[in-house]
Short mmCIF file of C-alpha atoms and ligand atoms in Angstrom, two decimals:
data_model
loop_
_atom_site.label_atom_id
_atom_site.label_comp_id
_atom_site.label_asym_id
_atom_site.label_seq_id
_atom_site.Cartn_x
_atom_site.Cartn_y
_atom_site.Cartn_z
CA UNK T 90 -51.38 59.98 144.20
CA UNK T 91 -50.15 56.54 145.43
CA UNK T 92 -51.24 54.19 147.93
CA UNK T 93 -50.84 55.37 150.86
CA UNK T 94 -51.78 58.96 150.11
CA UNK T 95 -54.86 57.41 148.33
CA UNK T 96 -55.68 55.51 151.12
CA UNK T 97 -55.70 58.57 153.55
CA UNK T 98 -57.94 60.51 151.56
CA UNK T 99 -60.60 57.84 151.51
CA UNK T 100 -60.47 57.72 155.20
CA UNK T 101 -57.93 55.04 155.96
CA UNK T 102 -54.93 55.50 158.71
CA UNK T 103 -52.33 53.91 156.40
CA UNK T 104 -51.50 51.60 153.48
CA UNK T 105 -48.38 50.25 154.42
CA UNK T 106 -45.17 47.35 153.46
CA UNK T 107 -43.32 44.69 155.15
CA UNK T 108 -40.01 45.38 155.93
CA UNK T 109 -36.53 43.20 157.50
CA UNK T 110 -33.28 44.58 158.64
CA UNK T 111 -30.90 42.98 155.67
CA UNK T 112 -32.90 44.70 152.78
CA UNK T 113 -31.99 47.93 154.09
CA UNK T 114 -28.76 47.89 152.82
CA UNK T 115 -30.52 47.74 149.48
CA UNK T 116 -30.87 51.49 148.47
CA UNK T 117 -33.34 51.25 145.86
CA UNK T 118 -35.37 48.85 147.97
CA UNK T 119 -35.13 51.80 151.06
CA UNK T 120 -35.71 54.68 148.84
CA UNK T 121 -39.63 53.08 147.76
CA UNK T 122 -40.00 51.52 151.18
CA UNK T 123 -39.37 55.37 152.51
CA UNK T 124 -41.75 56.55 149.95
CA UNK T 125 -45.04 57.99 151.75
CA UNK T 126 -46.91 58.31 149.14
CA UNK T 127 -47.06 54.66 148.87
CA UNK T 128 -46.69 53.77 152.53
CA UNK T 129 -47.50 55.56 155.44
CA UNK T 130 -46.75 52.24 157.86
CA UNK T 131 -44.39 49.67 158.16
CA UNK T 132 -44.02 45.85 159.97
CA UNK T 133 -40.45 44.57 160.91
CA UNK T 134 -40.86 41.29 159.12
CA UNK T 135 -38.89 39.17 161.90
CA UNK T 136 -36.54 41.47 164.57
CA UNK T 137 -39.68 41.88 166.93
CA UNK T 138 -40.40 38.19 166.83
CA UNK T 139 -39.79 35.94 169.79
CA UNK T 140 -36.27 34.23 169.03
CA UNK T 141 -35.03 37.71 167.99
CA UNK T 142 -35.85 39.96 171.21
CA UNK T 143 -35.34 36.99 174.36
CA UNK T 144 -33.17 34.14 172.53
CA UNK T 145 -32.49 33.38 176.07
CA UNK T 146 -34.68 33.66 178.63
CA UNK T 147 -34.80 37.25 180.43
CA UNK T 148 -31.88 38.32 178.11
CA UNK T 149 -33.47 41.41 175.86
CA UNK T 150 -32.47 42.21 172.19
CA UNK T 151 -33.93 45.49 171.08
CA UNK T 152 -31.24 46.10 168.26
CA UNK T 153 -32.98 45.11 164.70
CA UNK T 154 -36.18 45.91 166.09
CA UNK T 155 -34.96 49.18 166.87
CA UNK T 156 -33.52 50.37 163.72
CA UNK T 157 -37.09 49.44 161.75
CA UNK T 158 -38.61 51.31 164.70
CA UNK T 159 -36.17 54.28 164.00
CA UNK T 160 -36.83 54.48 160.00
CA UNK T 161 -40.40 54.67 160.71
CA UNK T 162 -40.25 57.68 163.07
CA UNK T 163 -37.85 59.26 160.52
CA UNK T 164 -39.94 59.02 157.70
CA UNK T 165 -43.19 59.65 159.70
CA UNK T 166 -44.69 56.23 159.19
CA UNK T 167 -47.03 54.50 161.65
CA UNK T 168 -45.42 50.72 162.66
CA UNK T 169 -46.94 47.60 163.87
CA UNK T 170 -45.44 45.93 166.02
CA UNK T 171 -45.45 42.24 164.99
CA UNK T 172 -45.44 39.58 167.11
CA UNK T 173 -45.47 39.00 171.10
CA UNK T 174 -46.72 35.55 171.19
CA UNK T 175 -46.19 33.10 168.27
CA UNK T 176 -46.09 29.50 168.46
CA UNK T 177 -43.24 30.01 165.48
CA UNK T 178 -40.17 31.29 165.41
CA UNK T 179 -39.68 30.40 169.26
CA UNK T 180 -36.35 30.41 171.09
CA UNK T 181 -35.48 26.66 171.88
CA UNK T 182 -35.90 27.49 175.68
CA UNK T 183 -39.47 28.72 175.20
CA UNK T 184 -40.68 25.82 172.80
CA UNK T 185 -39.00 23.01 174.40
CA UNK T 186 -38.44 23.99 178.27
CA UNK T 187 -39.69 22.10 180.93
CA UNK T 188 -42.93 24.13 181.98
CA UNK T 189 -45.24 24.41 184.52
CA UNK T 190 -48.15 26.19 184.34
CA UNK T 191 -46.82 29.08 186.71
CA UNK T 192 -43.21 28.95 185.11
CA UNK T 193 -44.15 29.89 182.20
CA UNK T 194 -47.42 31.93 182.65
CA UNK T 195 -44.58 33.90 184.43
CA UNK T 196 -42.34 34.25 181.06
CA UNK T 197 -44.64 34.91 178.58
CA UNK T 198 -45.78 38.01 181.42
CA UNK T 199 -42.05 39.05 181.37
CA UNK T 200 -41.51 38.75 177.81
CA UNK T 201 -44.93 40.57 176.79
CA UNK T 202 -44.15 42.94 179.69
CA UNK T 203 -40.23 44.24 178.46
CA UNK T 204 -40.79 44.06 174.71
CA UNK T 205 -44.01 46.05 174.72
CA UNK T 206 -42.49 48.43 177.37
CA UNK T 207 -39.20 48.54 175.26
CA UNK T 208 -41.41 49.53 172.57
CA UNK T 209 -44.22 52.17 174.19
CA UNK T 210 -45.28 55.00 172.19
CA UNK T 211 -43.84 53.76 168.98
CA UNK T 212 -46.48 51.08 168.09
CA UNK T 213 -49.53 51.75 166.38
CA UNK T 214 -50.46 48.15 167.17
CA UNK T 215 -49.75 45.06 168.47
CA UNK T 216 -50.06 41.75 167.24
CA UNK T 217 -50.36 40.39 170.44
CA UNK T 218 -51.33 36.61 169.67
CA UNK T 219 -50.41 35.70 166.41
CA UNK T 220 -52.01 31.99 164.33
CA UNK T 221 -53.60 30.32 167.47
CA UNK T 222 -56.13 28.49 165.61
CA UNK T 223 -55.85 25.30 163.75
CA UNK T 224 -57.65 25.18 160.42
CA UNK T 225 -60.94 23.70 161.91
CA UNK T 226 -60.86 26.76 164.26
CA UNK T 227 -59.88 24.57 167.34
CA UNK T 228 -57.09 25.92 169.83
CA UNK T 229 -53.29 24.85 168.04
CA UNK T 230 -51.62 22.89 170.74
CA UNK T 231 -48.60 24.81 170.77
CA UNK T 232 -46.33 25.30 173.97
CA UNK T 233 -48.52 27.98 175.88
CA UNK T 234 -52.08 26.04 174.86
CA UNK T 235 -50.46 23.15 176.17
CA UNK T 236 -49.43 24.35 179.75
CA UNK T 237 -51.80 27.40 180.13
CA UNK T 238 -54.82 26.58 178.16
CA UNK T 239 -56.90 29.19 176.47
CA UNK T 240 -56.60 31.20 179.36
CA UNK T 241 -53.38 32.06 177.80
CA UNK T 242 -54.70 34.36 175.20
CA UNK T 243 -56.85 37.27 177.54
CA UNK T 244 -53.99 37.03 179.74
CA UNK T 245 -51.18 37.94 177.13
CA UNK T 246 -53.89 40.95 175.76
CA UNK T 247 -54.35 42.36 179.38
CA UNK T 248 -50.16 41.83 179.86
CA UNK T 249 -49.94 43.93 176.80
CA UNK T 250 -52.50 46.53 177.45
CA UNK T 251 -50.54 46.75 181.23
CA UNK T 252 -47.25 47.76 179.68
CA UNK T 253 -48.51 50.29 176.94
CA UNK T 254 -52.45 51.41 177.32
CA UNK T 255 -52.05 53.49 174.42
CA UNK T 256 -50.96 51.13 171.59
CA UNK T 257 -53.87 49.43 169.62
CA UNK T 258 -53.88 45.45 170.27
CA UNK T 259 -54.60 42.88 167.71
CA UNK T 260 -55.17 38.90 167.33
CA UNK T 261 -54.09 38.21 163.94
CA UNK T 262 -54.24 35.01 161.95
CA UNK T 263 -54.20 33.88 158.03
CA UNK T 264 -57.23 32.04 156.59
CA UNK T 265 -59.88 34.36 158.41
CA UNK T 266 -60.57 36.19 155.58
CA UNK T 267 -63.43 34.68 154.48
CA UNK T 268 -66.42 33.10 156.68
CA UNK T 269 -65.72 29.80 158.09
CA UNK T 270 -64.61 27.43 161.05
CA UNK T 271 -61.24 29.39 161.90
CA UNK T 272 -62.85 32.95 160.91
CA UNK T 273 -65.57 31.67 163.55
CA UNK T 274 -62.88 31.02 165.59
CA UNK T 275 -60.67 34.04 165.74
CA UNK T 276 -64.09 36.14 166.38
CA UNK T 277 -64.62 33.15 169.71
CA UNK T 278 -61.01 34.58 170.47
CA UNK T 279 -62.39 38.17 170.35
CA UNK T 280 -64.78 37.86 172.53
CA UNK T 281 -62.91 35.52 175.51
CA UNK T 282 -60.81 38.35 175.58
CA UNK T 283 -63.57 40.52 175.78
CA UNK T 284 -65.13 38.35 178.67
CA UNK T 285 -62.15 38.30 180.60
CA UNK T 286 -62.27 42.04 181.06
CA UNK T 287 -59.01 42.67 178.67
CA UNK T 288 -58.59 45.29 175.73
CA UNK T 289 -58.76 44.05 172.32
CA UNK T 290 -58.72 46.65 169.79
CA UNK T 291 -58.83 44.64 166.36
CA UNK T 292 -58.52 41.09 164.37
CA UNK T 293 -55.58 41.49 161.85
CA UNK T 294 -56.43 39.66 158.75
CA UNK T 295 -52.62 38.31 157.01
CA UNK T 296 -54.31 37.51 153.40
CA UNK T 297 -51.95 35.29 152.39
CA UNK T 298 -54.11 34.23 149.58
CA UNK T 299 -53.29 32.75 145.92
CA UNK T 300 -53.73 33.94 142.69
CA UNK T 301 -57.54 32.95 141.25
CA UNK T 302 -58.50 31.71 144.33
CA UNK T 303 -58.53 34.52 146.61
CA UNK T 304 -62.13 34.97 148.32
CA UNK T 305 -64.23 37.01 146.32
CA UNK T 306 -64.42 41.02 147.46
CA UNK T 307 -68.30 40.16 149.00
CA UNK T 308 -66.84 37.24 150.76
CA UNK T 309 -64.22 39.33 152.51
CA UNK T 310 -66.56 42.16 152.82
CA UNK T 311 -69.33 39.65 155.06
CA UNK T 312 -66.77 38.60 156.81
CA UNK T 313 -64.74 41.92 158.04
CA UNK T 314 -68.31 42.56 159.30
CA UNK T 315 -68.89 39.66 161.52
CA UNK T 316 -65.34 40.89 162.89
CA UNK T 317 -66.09 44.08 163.38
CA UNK T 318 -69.89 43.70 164.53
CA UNK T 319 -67.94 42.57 167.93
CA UNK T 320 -66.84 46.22 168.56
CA UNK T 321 -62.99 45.44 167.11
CA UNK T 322 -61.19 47.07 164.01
CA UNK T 323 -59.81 44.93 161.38
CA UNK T 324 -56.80 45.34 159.10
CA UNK T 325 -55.20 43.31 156.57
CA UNK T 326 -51.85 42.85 157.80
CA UNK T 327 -49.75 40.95 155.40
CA UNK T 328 -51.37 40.88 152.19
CA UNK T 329 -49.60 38.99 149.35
CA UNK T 330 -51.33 37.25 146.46
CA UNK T 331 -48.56 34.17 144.96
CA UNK T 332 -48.92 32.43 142.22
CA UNK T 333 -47.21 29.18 140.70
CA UNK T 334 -44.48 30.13 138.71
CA UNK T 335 -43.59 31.15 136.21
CA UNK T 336 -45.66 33.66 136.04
CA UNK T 337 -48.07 34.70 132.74
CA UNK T 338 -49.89 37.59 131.65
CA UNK T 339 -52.99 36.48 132.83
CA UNK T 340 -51.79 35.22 135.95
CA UNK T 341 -50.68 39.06 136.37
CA UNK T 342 -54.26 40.49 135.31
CA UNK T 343 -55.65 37.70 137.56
CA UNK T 344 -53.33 39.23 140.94
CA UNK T 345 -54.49 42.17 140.03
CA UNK T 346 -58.26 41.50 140.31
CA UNK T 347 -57.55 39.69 143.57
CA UNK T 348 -55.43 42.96 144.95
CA UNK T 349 -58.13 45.04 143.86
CA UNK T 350 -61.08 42.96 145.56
CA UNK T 351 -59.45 42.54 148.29
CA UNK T 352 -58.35 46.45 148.82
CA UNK T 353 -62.26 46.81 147.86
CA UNK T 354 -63.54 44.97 150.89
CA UNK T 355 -61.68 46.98 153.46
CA UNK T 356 -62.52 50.20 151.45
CA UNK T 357 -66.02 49.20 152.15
CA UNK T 358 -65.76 48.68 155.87
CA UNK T 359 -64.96 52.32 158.16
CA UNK T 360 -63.63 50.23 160.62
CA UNK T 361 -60.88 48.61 158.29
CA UNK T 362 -58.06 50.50 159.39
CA UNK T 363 -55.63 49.80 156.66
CA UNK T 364 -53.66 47.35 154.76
CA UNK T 365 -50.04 45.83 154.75
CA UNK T 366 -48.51 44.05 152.28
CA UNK T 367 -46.13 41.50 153.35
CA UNK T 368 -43.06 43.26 151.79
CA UNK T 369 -43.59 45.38 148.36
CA UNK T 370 -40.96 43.74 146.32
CA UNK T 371 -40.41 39.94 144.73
CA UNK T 372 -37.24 40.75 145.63
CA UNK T 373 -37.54 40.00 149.44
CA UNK T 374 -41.07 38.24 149.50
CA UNK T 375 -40.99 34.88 151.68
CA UNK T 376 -43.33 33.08 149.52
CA UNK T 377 -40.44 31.23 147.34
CA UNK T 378 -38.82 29.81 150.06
CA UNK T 379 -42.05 28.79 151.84
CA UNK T 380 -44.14 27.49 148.94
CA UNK T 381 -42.14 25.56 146.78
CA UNK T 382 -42.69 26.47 143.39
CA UNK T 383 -44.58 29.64 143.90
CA UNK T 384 -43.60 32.82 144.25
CA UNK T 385 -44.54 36.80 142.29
CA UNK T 386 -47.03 37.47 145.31
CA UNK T 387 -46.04 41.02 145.23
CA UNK T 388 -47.39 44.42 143.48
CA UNK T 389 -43.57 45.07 142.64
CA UNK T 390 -40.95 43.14 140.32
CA UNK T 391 -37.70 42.07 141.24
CA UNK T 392 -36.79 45.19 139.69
CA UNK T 393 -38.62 47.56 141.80
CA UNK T 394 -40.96 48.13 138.55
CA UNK T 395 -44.48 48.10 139.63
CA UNK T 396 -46.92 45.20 138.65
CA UNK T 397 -50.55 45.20 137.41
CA UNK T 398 -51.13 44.51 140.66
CA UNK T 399 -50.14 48.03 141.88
CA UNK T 400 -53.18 49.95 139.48
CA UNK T 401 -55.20 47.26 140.83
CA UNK T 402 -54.65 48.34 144.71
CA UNK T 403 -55.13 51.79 143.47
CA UNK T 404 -58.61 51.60 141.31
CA UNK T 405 -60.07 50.20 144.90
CA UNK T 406 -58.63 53.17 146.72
C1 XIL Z 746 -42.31 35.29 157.87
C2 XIL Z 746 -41.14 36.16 157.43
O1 XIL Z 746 -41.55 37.00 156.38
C3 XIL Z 746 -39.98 35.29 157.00
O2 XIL Z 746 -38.83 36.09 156.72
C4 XIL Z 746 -39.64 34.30 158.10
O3 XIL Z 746 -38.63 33.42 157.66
C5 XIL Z 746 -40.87 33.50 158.50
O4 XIL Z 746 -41.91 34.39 158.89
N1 XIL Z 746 -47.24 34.87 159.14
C6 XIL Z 746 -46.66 35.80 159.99
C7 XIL Z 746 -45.32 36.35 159.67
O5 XIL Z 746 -47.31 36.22 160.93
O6 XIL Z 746 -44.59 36.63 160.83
C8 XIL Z 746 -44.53 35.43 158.77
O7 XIL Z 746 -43.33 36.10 158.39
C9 XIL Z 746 -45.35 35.03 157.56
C10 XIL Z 746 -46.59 34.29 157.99
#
């Protein structure tokens, strides 16, 4: 059985991939992708973001979103939605408008409000706020910190949960996987939200980690947890393990390890809902033009041949 099937049967909703709109041309690349045995979910990488549904302001573009929405429903795979509020990947008149505290308490309503209504019954989840911490676990100062405060965050859940009371909603961040300032953090996010009266349903975990020093599977196991001793689920929700290239044998037995602790830890948690990895393929992975240098963060070649990595995911599952 593969991942996703594997997954299932040890109680999981879904294992899952990364996806964007140009590597669906690529049929190879669809034909895995579309492959339920290995995922049973999929995340549209960038068409649900920000800059790609308002690029002006009140002016909606549901079109790339919509065709990852589609190929899930046609292949019977769950989707998460991914992401309403982002200090990234911002339109220009969103990151550098003139704001006041109403104005744009007032957009970020209307933009949670169409996009999650747009989307209703097709989510599985919502990454409603997405990286709001800075790595000491304080507030990042980005556009709607700045003009709406913190306030900004149980607001944009209970927005969310207005539109579509069904759909699970999610903070998610990177570098919570393992106890510490911004893990401490993200769970202070949980429970504002849970103070102001709004619906949070889980913390997605992106596990963005790196090859030999990914947090050990008991580190990540304490931690999911502290997470989900505050009455949330958890996820991973972009897992990818890179490495400096070029890559070596033992840097590939070494991603494997990490894939297979890290698998392990939400294995060991019922409340760990599932797993994403942040596209399946080298191929299309956004490591090598983030980290300079690095790159193989995936449990599939370039080639669509499968890794060590891959019978590492499935000896935890
Ligand atoms: C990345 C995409 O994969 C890239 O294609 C894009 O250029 C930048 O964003 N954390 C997130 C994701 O929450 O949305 C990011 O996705 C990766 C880091």
């Amino acid at each position: 059985a593969g991942l996703h099937t594997s997954a299932v049967a040890k109680g999981k909703l879904y294992f899952g991939s990364a996806t964007d709109n140009p590597e669906l041309t690529d049929a190879p690349y669809l034909t895995q992708l579309s492959n339920t045995d290995d995922f049973g979910q999929i995340t549209p990488g960038n068409s649900q973001k920000w800059d790609a549904t308002e690029p002006s302001q009140n002016t909606f573009s549901y079109t790339n979103g919509d065709v990852i929405a589609d190929l899930a429903a046609k292949n019977g795979q769950k989707l998460r939605c991914h992401a309403l509020v982002w200090h990234s990947q911002l339109p220009s008149w969103v990151s550098s408008g003139s704001w006041t505290n109403a104005t744009l308490l007032a957009a970020m309503k209307n933009h949670i409000t169409n996009v999650a209504t747009h989307y209703k019954g097709k989510c599985y989840a919502w990454d409603v706020v997405n990286e709001a911490l800075n790595e000491d676990g304080t507030y990042r100062d980005n556009v709607f910190y700045k003009h709406i405060g913190e306030a900004y965050l149980p607001i944009a859940f209970a927005t969310a949960a207005a539109a579509d009371p069904d759909v699970k909603l999610y903070y998610n961040d990177y570098n919570i996987e393992s106890a510490g300032s911004k893990s401490s953090g993200a769970q202070r996010i949980v429970k504002l939200v849970q103070q102001y009266g709004a619906k949070i349903d889980g913390v997605g975990l992106q596990g963005h980690f790196i090859v030999g020093s990914t947090p050990s599977q008991s580190a990540q196991t304490t931690n999911l947890a502290a997470f989900t001793a505050l009455g949330v689920d958890v996820a991973y929700t972009e897992l990818d393990i890179r490495m400096t290239l070029p890559s070596t044998t033992a840097l590939l037995t070494q991603q494997s390890t990490d894939y297979k602790n890290t698998v392990a830890a939400c294995m060991a948690n019922t409340k760990c809902v599932g797993i994403t990895i942040w596209d399946y393929t080298d191929k299309y992975s956004w490591v090598p033009s983030t980290f300079s240098g690095q790159g193989d963060a995936c449990p599939w070649d370039k080639n669509l041949v499968k890794k060590p990595a891959y019978a590492g995911i499935l000896a935890a599952l």
